[in-house]
PDB file of C-alpha atoms and ligand atoms in Angstrom:
ATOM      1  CA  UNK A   1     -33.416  94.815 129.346  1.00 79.00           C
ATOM      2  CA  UNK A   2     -31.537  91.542 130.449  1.00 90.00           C
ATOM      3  CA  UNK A   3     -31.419  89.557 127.388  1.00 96.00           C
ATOM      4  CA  UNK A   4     -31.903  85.744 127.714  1.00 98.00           C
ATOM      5  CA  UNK A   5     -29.335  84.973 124.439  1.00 98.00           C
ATOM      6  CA  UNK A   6     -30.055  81.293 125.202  1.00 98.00           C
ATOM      7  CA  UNK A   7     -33.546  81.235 124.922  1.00 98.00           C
ATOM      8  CA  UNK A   8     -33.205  83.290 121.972  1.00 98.00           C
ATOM      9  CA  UNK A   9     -30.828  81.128 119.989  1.00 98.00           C
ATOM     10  CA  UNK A  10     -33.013  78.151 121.470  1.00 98.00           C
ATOM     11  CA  UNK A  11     -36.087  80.052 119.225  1.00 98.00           C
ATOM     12  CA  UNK A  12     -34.101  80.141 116.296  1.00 98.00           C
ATOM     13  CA  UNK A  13     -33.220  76.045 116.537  1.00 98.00           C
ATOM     14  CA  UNK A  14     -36.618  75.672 116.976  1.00 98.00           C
ATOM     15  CA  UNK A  15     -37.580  77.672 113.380  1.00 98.00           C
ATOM     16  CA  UNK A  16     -34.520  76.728 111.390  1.00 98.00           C
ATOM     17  CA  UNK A  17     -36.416  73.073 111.432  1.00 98.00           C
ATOM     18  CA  UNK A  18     -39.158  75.227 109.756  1.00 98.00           C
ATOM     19  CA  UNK A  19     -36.925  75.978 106.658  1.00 98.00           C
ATOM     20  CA  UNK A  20     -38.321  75.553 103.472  1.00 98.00           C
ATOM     21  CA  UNK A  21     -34.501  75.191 101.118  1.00 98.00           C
ATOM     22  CA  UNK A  22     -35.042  72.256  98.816  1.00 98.00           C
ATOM     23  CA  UNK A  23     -32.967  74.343  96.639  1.00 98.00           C
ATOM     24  CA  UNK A  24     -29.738  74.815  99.093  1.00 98.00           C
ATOM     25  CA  UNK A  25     -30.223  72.589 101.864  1.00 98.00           C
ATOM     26  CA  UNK A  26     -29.350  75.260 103.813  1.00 98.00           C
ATOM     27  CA  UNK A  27     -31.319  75.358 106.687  1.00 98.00           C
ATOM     28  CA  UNK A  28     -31.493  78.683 108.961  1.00 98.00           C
ATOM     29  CA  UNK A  29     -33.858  80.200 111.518  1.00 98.00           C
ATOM     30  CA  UNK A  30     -33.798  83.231 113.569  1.00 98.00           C
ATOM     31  CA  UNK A  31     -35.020  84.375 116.886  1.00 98.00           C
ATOM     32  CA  UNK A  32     -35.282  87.963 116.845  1.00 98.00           C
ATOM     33  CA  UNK A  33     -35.950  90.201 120.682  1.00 98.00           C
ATOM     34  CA  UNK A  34     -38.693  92.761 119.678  1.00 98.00           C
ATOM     35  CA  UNK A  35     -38.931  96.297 121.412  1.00 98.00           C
ATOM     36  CA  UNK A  36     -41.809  95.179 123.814  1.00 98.00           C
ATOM     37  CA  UNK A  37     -39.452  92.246 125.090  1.00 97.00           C
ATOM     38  CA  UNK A  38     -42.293  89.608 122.724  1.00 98.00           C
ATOM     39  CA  UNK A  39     -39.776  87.144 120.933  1.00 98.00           C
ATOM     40  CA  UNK A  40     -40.371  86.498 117.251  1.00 98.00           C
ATOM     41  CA  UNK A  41     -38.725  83.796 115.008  1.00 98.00           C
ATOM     42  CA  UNK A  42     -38.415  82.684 111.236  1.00 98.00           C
ATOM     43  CA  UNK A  43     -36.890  80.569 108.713  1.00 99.00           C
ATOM     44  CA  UNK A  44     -35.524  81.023 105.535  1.00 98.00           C
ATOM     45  CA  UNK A  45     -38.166  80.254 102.998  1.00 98.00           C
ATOM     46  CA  UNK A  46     -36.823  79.421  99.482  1.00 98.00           C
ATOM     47  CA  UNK A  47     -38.379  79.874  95.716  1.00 98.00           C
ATOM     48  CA  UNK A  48     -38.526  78.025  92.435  1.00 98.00           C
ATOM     49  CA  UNK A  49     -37.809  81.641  90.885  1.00 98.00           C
ATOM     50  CA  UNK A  50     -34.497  81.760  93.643  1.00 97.00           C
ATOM     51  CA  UNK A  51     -34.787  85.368  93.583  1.00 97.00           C
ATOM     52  CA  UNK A  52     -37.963  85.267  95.668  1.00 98.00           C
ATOM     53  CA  UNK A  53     -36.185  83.677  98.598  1.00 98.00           C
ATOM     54  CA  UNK A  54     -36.472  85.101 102.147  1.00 98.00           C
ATOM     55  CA  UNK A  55     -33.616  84.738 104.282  1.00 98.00           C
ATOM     56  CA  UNK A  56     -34.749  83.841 108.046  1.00 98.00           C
ATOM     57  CA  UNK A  57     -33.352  87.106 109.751  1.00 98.00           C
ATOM     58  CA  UNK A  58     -35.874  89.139 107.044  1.00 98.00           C
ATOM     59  CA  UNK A  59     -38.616  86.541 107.641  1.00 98.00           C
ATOM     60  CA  UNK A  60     -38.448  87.117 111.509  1.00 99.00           C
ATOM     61  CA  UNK A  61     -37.725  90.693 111.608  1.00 98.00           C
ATOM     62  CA  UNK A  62     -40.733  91.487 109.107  1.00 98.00           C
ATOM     63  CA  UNK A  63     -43.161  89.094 111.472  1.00 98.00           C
ATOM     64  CA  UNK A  64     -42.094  91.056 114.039  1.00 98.00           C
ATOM     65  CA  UNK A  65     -42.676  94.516 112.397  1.00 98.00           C
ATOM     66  CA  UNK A  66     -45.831  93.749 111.308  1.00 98.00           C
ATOM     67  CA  UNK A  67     -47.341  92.447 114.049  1.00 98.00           C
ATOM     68  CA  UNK A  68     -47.033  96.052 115.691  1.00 98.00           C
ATOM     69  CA  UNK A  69     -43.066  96.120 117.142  1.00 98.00           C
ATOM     70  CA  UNK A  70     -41.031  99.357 116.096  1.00 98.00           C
ATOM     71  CA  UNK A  71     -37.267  98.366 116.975  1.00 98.00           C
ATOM     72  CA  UNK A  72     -35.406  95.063 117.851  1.00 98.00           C
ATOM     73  CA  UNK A  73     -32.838  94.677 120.577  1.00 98.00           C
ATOM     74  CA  UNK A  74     -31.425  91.464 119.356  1.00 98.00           C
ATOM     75  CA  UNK A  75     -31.357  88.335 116.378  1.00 98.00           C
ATOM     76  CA  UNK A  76     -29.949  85.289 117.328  1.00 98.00           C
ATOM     77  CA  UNK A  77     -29.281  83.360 114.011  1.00 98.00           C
ATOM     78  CA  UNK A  78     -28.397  79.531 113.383  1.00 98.00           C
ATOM     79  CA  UNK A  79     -27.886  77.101 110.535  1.00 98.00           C
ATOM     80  CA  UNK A  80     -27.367  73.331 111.420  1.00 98.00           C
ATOM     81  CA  UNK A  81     -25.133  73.616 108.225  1.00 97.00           C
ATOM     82  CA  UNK A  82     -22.519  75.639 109.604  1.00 97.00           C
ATOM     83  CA  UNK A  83     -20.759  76.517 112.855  1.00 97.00           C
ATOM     84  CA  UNK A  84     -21.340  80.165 113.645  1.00 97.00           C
ATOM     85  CA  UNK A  85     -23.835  81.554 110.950  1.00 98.00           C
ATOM     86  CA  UNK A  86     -23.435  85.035 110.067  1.00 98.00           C
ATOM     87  CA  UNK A  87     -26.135  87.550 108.588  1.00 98.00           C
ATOM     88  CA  UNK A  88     -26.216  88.162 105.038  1.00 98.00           C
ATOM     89  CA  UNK A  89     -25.515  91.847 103.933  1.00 98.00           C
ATOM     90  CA  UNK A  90     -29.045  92.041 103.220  1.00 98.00           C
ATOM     91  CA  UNK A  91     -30.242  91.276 106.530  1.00 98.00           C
ATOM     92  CA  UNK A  92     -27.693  93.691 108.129  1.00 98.00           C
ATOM     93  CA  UNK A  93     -29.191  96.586 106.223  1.00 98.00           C
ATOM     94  CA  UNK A  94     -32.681  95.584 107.675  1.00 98.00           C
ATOM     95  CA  UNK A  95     -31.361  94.476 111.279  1.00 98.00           C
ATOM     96  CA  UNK A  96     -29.804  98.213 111.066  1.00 98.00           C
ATOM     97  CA  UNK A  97     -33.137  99.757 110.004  1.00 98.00           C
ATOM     98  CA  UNK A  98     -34.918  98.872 113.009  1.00 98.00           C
ATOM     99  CA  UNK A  99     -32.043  99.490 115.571  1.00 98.00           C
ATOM    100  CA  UNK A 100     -33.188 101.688 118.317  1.00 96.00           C
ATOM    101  CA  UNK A 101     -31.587 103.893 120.321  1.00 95.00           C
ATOM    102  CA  UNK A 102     -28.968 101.007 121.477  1.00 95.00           C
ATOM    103  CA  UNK A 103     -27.038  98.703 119.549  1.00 97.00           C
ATOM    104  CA  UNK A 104     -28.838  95.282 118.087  1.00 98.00           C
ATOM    105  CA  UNK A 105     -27.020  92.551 119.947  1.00 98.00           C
ATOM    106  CA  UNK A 106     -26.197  89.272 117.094  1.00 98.00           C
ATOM    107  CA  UNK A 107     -25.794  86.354 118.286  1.00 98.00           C
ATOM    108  CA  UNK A 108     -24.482  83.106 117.167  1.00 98.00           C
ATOM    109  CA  UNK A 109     -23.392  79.617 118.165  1.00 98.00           C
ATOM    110  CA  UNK A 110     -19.541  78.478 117.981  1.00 97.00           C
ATOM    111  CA  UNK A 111     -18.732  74.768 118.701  1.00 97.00           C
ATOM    112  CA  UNK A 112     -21.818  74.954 121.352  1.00 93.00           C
ATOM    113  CA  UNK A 113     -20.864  78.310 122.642  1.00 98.00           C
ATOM    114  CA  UNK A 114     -23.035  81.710 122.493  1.00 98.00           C
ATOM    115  CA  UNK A 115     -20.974  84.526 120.749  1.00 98.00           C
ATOM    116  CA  UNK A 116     -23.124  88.329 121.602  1.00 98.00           C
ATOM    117  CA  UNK A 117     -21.690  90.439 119.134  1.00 98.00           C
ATOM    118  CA  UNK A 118     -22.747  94.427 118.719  1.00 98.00           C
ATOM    119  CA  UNK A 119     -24.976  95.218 115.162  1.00 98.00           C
ATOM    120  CA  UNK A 120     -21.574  97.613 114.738  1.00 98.00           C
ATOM    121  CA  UNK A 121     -19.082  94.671 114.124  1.00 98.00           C
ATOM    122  CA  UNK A 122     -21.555  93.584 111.152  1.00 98.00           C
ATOM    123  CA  UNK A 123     -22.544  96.599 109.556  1.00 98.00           C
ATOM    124  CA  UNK A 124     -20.124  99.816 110.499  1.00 98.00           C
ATOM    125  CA  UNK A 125     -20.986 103.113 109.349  1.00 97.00           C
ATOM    126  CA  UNK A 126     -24.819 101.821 108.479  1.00 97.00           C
ATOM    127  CA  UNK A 127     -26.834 103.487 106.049  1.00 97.00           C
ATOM    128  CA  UNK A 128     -30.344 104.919 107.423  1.00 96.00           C
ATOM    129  CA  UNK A 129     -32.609 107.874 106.422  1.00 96.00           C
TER     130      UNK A 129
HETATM  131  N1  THU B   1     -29.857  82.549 104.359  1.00 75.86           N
HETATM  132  C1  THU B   1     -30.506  83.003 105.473  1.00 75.86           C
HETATM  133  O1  THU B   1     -31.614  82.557 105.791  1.00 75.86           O
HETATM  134  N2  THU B   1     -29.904  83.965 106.210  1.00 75.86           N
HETATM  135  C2  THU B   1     -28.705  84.519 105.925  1.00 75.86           C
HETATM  136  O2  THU B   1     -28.305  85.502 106.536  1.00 75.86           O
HETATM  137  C3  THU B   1     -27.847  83.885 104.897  1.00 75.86           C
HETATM  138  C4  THU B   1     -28.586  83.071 103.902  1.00 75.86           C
HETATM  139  C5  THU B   1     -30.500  81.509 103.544  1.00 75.86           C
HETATM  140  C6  THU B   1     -30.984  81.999 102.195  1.00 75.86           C
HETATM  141  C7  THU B   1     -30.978  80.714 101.398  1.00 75.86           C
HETATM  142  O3  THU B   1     -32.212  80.063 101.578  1.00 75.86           O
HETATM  143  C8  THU B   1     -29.889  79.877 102.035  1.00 75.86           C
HETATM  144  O4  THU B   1     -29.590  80.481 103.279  1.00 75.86           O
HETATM  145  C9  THU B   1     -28.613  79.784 101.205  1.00 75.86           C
HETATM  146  O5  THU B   1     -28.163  81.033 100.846  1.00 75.86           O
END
């Protein structure tokens, strides 16, 4: 499938100004490429009790998952807090649960520039049953 990473990174802009993070004023949203080529996108969504919080990635990916999709091809994640946001280890290990049969593609925005990097440079030797 030809991925549009713009579009996708353009989705997760457009959710990160959905963020809930009174707590961090961290702001992040996700666009996450579904197996059925259907684009899904979420925000980090934080808690009083902080251990409740859902990081964007999760809140996409489980949208996605739930609404019927069994794999994702790629998550496109930004912050406006900070220049080339990176998954949480958390989010890897889910990303990595729903990889299919090739690599999720991550990508993220440097200085106004896409970087496509492979699910492999995040989370090597990745733990699934
Ligand atoms: N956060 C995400 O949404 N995704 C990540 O991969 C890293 C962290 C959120 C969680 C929390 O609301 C805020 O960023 C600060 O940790």
């Amino acid at each position: 499938m030809n991925i549009d990473y713009k579009l996708l990174m353009d989705k997760a802009k457009e959710a990160s100004k959905m963020s809930y993070s009174p707590f961090s004023k961290f702001a992040v949203g996700a666009g996450v490429l579904a197996g059925s080529g259907k684009i899904y996108s979420g925000c980090n969504i934080e808690n009083s009790s902080f251990g409740m919080t859902i990081c964007a990635e999760r809140c996409a990916i489980f949208k996605a998952i739930s609404e019927g999709e069994k794999e994702i091809l790629a998550v496109a994640i930004y912050s406006p807090n900070e220049d080339d946001c990176y998954p949480c280890g958390a989010c890897r290990q889910v990303m990595y649960e729903f990889q299919g049969d090739s690599e999720v593609e991550v990508i993220t925005e440097e200085k106004d520039n896409l970087n496509v990097r492979k699910m492999s440079d995040f989370l090597p030797f990745g733990f699934k049953i």
